[in-house]
Every structure is written in C-alpha cells, then in structure tokens.
Tab-separated table of C-alpha atoms in Angstrom:
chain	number	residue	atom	x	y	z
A	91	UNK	CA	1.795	14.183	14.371
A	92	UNK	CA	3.889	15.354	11.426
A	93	UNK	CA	4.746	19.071	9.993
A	94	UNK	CA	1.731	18.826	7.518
A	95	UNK	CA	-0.654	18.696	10.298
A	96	UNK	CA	0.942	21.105	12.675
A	97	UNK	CA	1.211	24.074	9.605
A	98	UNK	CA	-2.221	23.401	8.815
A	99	UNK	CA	-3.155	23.687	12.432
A	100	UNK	CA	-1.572	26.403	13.384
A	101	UNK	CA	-3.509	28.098	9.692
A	102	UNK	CA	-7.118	27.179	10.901
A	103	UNK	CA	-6.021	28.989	13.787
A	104	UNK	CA	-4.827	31.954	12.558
A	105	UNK	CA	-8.052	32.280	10.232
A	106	UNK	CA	-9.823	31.421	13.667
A	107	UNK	CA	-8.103	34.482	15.041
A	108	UNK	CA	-8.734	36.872	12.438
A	109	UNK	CA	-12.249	36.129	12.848
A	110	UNK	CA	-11.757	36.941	16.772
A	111	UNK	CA	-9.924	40.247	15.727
A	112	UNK	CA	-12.705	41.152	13.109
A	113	UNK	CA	-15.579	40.918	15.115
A	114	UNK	CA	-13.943	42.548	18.266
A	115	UNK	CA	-12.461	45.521	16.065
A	116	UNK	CA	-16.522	45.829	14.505
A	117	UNK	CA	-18.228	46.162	17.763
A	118	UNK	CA	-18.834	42.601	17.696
A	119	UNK	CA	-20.803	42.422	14.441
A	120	UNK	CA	-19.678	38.667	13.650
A	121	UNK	CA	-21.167	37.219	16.942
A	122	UNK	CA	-24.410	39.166	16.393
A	123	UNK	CA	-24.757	38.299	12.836
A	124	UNK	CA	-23.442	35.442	12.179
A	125	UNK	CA	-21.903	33.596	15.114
A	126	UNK	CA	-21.967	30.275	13.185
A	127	UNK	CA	-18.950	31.442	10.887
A	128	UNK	CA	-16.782	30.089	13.876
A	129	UNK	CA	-17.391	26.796	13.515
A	130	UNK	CA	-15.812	26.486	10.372
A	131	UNK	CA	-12.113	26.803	10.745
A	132	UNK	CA	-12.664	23.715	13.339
A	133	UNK	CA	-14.654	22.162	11.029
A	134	UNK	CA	-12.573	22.033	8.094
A	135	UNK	CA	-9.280	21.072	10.060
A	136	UNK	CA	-11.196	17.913	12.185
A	137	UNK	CA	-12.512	16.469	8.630
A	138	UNK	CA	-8.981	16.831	7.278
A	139	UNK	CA	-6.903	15.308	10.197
A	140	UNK	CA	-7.461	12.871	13.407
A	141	UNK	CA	-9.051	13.195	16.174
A	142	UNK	CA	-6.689	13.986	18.850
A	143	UNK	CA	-4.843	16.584	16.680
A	144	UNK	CA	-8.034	18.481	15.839
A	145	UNK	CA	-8.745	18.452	19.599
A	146	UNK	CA	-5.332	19.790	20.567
A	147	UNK	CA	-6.154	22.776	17.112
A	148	UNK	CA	-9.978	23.253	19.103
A	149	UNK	CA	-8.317	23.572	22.726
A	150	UNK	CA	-6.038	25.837	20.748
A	151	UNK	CA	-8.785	28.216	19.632
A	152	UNK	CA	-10.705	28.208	22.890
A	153	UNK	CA	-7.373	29.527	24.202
A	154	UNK	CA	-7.714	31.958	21.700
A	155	UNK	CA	-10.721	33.205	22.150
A	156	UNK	CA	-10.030	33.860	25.998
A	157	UNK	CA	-7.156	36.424	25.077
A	158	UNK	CA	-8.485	37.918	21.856
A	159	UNK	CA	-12.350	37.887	22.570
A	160	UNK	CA	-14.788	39.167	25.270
A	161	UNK	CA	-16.751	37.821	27.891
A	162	UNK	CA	-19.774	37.634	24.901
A	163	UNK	CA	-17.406	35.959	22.551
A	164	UNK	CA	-16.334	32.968	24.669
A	165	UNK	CA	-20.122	31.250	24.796
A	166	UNK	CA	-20.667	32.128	20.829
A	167	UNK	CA	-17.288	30.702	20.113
A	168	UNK	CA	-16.839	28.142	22.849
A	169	UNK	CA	-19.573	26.284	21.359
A	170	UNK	CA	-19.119	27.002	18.206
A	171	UNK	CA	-15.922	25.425	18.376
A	172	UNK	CA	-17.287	22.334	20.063
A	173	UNK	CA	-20.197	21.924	17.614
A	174	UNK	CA	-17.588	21.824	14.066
A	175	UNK	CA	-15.406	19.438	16.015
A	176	UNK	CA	-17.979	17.012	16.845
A	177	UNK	CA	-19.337	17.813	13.243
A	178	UNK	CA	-16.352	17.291	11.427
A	179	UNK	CA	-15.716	13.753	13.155
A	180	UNK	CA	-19.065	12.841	11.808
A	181	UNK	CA	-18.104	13.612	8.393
A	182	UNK	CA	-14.996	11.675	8.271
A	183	UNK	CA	-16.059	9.419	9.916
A	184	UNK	CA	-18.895	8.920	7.279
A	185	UNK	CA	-22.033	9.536	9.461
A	186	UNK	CA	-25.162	10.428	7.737
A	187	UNK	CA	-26.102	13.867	6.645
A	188	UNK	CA	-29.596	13.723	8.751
A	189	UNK	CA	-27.142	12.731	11.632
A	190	UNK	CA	-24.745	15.764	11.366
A	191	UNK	CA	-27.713	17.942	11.370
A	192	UNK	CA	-29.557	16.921	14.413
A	193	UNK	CA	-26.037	17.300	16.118
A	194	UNK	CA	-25.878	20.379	15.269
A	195	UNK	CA	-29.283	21.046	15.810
A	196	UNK	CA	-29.149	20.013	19.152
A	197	UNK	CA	-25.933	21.330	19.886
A	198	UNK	CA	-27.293	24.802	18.531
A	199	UNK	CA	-30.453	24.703	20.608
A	200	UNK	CA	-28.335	24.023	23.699
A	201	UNK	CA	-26.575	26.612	23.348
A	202	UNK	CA	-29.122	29.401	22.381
A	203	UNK	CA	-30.896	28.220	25.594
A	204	UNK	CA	-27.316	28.932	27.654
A	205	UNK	CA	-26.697	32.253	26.132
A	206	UNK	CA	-30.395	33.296	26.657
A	207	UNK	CA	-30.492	32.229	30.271
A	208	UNK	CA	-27.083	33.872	30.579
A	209	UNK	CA	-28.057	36.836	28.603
A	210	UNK	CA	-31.013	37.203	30.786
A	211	UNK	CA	-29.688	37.256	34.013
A	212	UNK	CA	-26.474	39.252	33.632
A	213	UNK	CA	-27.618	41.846	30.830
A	214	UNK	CA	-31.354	41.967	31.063
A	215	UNK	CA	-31.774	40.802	27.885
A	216	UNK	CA	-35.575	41.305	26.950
A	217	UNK	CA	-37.855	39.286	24.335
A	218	UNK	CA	-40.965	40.959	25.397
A	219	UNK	CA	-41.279	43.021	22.185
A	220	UNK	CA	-40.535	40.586	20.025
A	221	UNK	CA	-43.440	38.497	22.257
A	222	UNK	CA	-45.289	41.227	21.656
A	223	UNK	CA	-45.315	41.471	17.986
A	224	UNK	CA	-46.190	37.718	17.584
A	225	UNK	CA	-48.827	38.206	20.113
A	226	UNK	CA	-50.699	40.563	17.748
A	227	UNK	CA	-51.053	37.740	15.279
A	228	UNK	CA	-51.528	34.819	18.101
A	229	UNK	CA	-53.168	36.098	20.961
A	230	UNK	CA	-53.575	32.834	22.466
A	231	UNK	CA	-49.907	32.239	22.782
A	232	UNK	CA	-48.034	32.352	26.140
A	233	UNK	CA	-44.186	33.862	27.244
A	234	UNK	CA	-42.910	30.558	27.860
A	235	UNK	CA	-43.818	29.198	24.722
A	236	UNK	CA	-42.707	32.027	22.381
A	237	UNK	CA	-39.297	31.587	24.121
A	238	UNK	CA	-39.109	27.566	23.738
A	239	UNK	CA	-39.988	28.773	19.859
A	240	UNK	CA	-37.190	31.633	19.835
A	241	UNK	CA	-34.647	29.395	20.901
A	242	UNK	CA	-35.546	26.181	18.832
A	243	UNK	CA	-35.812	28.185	15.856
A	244	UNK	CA	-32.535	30.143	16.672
A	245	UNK	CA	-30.959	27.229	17.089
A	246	UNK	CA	-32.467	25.093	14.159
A	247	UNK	CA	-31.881	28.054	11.578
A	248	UNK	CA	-27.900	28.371	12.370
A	249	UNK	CA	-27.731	24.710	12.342
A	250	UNK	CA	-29.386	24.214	8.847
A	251	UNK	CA	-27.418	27.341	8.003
A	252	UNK	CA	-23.739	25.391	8.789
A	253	UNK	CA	-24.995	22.433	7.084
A	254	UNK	CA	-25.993	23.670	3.813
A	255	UNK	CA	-22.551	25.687	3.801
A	256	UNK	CA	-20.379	23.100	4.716
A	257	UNK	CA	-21.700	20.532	2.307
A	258	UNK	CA	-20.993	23.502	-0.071
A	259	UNK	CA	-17.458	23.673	1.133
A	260	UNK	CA	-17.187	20.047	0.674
A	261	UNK	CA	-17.880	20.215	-3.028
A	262	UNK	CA	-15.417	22.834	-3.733
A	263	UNK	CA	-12.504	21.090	-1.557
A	264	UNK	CA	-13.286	18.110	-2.922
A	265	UNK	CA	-13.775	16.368	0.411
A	266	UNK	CA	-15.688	13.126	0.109
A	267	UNK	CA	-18.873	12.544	2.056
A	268	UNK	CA	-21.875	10.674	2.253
A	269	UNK	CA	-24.122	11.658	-0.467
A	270	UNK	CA	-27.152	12.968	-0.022
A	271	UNK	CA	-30.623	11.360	-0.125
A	272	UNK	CA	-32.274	12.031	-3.468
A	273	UNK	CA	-35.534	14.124	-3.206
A	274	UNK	CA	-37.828	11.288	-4.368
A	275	UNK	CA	-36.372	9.191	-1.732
A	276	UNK	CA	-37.577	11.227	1.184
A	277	UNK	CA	-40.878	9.390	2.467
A	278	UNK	CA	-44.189	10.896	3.669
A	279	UNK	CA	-45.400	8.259	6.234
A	280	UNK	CA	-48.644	8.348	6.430
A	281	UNK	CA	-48.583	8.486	10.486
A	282	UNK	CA	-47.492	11.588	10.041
A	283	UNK	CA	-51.178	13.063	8.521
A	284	UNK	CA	-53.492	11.058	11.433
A	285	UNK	CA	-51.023	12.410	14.260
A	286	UNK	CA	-50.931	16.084	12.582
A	287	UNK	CA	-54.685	15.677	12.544
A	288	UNK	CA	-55.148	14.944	16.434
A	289	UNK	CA	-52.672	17.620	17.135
A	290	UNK	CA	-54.553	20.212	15.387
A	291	UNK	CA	-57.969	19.039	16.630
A	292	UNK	CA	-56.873	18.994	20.233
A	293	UNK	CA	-54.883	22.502	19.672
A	294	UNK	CA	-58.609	24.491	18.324
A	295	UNK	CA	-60.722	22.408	21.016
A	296	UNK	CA	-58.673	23.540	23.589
A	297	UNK	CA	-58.544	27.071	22.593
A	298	UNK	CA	-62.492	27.325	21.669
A	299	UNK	CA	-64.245	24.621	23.976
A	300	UNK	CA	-62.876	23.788	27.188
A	301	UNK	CA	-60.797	25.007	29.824
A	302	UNK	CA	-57.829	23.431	30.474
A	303	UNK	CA	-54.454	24.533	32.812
A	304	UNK	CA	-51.700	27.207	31.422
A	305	UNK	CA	-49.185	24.331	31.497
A	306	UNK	CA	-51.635	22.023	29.255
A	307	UNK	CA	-52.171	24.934	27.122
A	308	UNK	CA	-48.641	25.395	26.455
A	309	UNK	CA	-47.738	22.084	25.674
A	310	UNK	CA	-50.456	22.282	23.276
A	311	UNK	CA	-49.066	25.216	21.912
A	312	UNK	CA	-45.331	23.822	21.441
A	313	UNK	CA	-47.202	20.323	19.600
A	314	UNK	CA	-49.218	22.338	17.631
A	315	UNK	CA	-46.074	24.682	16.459
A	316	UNK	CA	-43.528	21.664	16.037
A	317	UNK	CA	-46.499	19.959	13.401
A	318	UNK	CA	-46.867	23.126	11.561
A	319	UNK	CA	-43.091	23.031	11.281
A	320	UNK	CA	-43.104	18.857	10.215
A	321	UNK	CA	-45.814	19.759	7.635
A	322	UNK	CA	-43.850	22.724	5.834
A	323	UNK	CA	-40.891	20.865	5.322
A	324	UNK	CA	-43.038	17.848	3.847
A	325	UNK	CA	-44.229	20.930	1.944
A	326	UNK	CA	-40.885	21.401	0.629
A	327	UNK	CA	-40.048	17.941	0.048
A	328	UNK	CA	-43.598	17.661	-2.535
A	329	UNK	CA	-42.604	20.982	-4.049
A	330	UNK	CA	-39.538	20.096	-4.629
A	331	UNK	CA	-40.003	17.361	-6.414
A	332	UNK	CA	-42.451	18.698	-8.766
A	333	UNK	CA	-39.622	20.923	-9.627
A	334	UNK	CA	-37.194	18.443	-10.120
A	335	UNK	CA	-40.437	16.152	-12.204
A	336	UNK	CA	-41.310	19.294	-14.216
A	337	UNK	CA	-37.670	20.578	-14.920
A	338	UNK	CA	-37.787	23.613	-13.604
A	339	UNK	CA	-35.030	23.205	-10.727
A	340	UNK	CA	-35.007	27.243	-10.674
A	341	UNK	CA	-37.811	27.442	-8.632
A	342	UNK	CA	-36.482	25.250	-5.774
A	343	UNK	CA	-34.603	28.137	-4.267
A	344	UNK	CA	-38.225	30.118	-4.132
A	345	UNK	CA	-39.652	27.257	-2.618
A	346	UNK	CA	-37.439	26.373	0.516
A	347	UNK	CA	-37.194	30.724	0.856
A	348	UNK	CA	-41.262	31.158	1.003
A	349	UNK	CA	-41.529	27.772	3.500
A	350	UNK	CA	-40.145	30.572	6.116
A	351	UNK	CA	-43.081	32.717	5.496
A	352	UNK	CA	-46.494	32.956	7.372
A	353	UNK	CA	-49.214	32.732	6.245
A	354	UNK	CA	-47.958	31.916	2.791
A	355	UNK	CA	-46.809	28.994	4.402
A	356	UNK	CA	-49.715	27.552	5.044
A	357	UNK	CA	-50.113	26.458	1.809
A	358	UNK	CA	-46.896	24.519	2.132
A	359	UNK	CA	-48.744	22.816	5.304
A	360	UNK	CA	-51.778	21.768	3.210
A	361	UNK	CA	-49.892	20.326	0.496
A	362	UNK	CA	-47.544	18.144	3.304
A	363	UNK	CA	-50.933	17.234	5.132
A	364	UNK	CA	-52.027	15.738	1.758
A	365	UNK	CA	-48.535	14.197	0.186
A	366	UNK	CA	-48.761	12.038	3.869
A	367	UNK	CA	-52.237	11.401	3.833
A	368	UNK	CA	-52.803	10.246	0.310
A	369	UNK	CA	-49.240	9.880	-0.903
A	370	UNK	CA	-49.664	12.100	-3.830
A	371	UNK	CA	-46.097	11.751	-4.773
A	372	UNK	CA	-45.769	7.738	-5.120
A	373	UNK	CA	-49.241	7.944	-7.040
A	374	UNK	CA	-47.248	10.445	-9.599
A	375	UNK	CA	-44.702	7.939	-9.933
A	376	UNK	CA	-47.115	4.777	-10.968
A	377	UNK	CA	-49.331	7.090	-12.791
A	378	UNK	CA	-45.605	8.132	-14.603
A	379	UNK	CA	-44.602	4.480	-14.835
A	380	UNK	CA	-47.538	3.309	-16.276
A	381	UNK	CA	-47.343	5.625	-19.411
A	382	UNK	CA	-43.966	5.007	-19.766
C-alpha cells in the first residue's frame, strides 16, 4: 500500500460521494435514471490497483452509502459497487470482453430481481400497467412471464449499458484490455436456425392447437422471447457487417438503435434466422475472395 494508491482511493471515493450527495439532493434522480453510473468510480480504481486495496476503496463506499444515502440507495449502490469490482478484476486481469458482460449481466439481473421482490413487498411497487400495455399487443402472454422479461431486460440493458461505456473509458485513459472480437469473426452456428425453428413451431402450436398447462405455456413463452432476442442480435451482427463490407460504418449506430424496436425488429430476426441457416455472410466472403 503506498501514498499513490491511498490518494487515488480516497478520490474514487469522493467522486463516489458526490454521486451519493447528487442524487439524494435531486429526489433521487440518479438511482431512478441511471443507477449504473455507480459502478464506475469502483470500476476505474479496481482496474488501476490490486485487489485487496480496491476491496478496502469498495468497503469504503458501501460505508458511504449507509451515511450519505437512503434505504433505496443502499441496494442500487450496494450492488453496483460489487458488480465494477468484480468487473474491474476481470479487466486487469485480462478476461474476455464476452466474459465481463455476462458478469455483469448476471450480476444485473440478480439484482433487478432483489430490488423488485423488495420493491414489491415493502412499497407496493406495481407492474400491472406496464403488463397491461404489452398485453394489448400479446394477449397470450402471462404476469409471470412479463416480469421474468422486465427484469432480464432491466438487467441486460444496464449491463450492456456499463460495458459499452467502460470500454469507452478505457480508450480515453489509455487502459489496456483485451481487444475486441472483429465483426466478421462473430459466427452464426447453424444450430442456432434448426433450434430457433422448433422453438417457434412449438410456441404457435401451443397457442393455436392444443391445450397445454399455464406453467408449460410460460416456459414456452420465456423460449420463444429469449430466441427472438438470439435472432436480433445475429441481426445486428449481419447488418453490421454489411456496413463495415459496404463502407458505410455511419449506419451501424441506426442499426444496433432500431434492433430495440418491435415490430421493426422483426426484420432483424429474419435476416439472423437466414445468416445461421444458410450462412449468408461466409458465402459473401468466398463469393468476395473469388473475384479478388
């Protein structure tokens, strides 16, 4: 432990607690915007220093948070905290990108699930109108699966939201990590397309041809909505790379943004259903090859 460490500490600390002071003197507009800006000061300080110092700096700010935050604050920041040390070990510690997300992922979806147990019980939080506005457009779907789907996507979202930042942060700190995978590389098995298939079979003969138990249906449901998800980010992926093939790199910021929108999203699933079925972009690339 030298001075370096301890006056960078005790900085990551103070931003921490500016952040606690902000959202508490804004009627707590930080934890029910953007409650993921709390991970950062952790995460920043673990990928710069060693382990057992950057848990000492996170004990630090949970300490913080019990005398300059609310009762709301500790479970946004508590595991906030957690999540951007366990995060920034991965980075220095040179663990792949796809790893560090689906930490945080799962860390995130943990979470959400706490908070919304906790949210329910003590403050009678209530999802029914949001249910209710998704129900208009999916009749078919039940309670318990629109709040698996509120949390997972809750949780996902900040997740993918901490990553992109903090690989941004990285770049402008200059703090080396793993690079990333280059679009091209990012396969389509072709697994993918028969299982998608068989989900999406099963999912319209269970709604339109037999009868089958509410716990069945559900689990249905949640396969049916976790392909739909698979096949918009291989979506992505083909778009993407027509963007980066066809030089127009501009459009890649359209294409990840409309992904997120139903039904316009549906064309995103087509074109993943076919890049795994018929591998439409390694065709490209011998069709490419072979003029060259």
């Amino acid at each position: 432990m030298n001075t370096k460490e301890l006056t960078r500490g005790a900085m990551m600390c103070a931003i921490y607690g500016a952040l606690l002071f902000i959202n508490q003197q804004t009627a707590l507009s930080i934890e029910t915007i953007v409650p993921w800006i709390f991970v950062f000061p952790i995460l920043i300080y673990t990928v710069n220093s060693n382990i057992k110092m950057s848990a000492l700096v996170a004990i630090a700010m949970g300490l913080l948070t019990v005398f300059l935050g609310g009762f709301t604050t500790w479970f946004y920041s508590w595991t906030s905290i957690f999540m951007g040390w366990i995060y920034g070990i991965g980075v220095s510690k040179k663990w792949s990108n796809v790893l560090n997300l689906a930490i945080a992922m799962i860390i995130n979806i943990i979470s959400m699930a706490l908070i919304v147990l906790v949210w329910t019980q003590l403050f009678g939080m209530d999802l029914s109108e949001d249910f209710a506005l998704l129900h208009k457009f999916i009749p078919s779907i039940d309670f318990r699966v629109f709040a698996c789907l509120f949390i997972v996507l809750m949780g996902g979202l900040q997740a993918l939201c901490i990553h992109t930042i903090a690989l941004l942060i990285f770049i402008k700190m200059h703090i080396e990590t793993r690079p990333m995978k280059p679009i091209y590389k990012v396969s389509s098995p072709h697994w993918v397309a028969y299982v998608s298939m068989f989900i999406w079979y099963i999912y319209f003969f269970g709604q339109h041809m037999v009868e089958l138990n509410q716990m069945m249906i559900d689990i249905i449901q949640l396969a049916w909505f976790a392909d739909y998800a698979l096949l918009v980010y291989f979506g992505i992926v083909y778009l993407l790379d027509a963007c980066v093939r066809n030089h127009k790199q501009k459009l890649s910021f359209f294409v990840i943004l409309l992904g997120f929108f139903p039904p316009i999203n549906i064309i995103w699933v087509i074109l993943g259903e076919l890049d795994c079925l018929l591998q439409l972009r390694e065709t490209k690339s011998e069709v490419k090859n072979e003029e060259i």
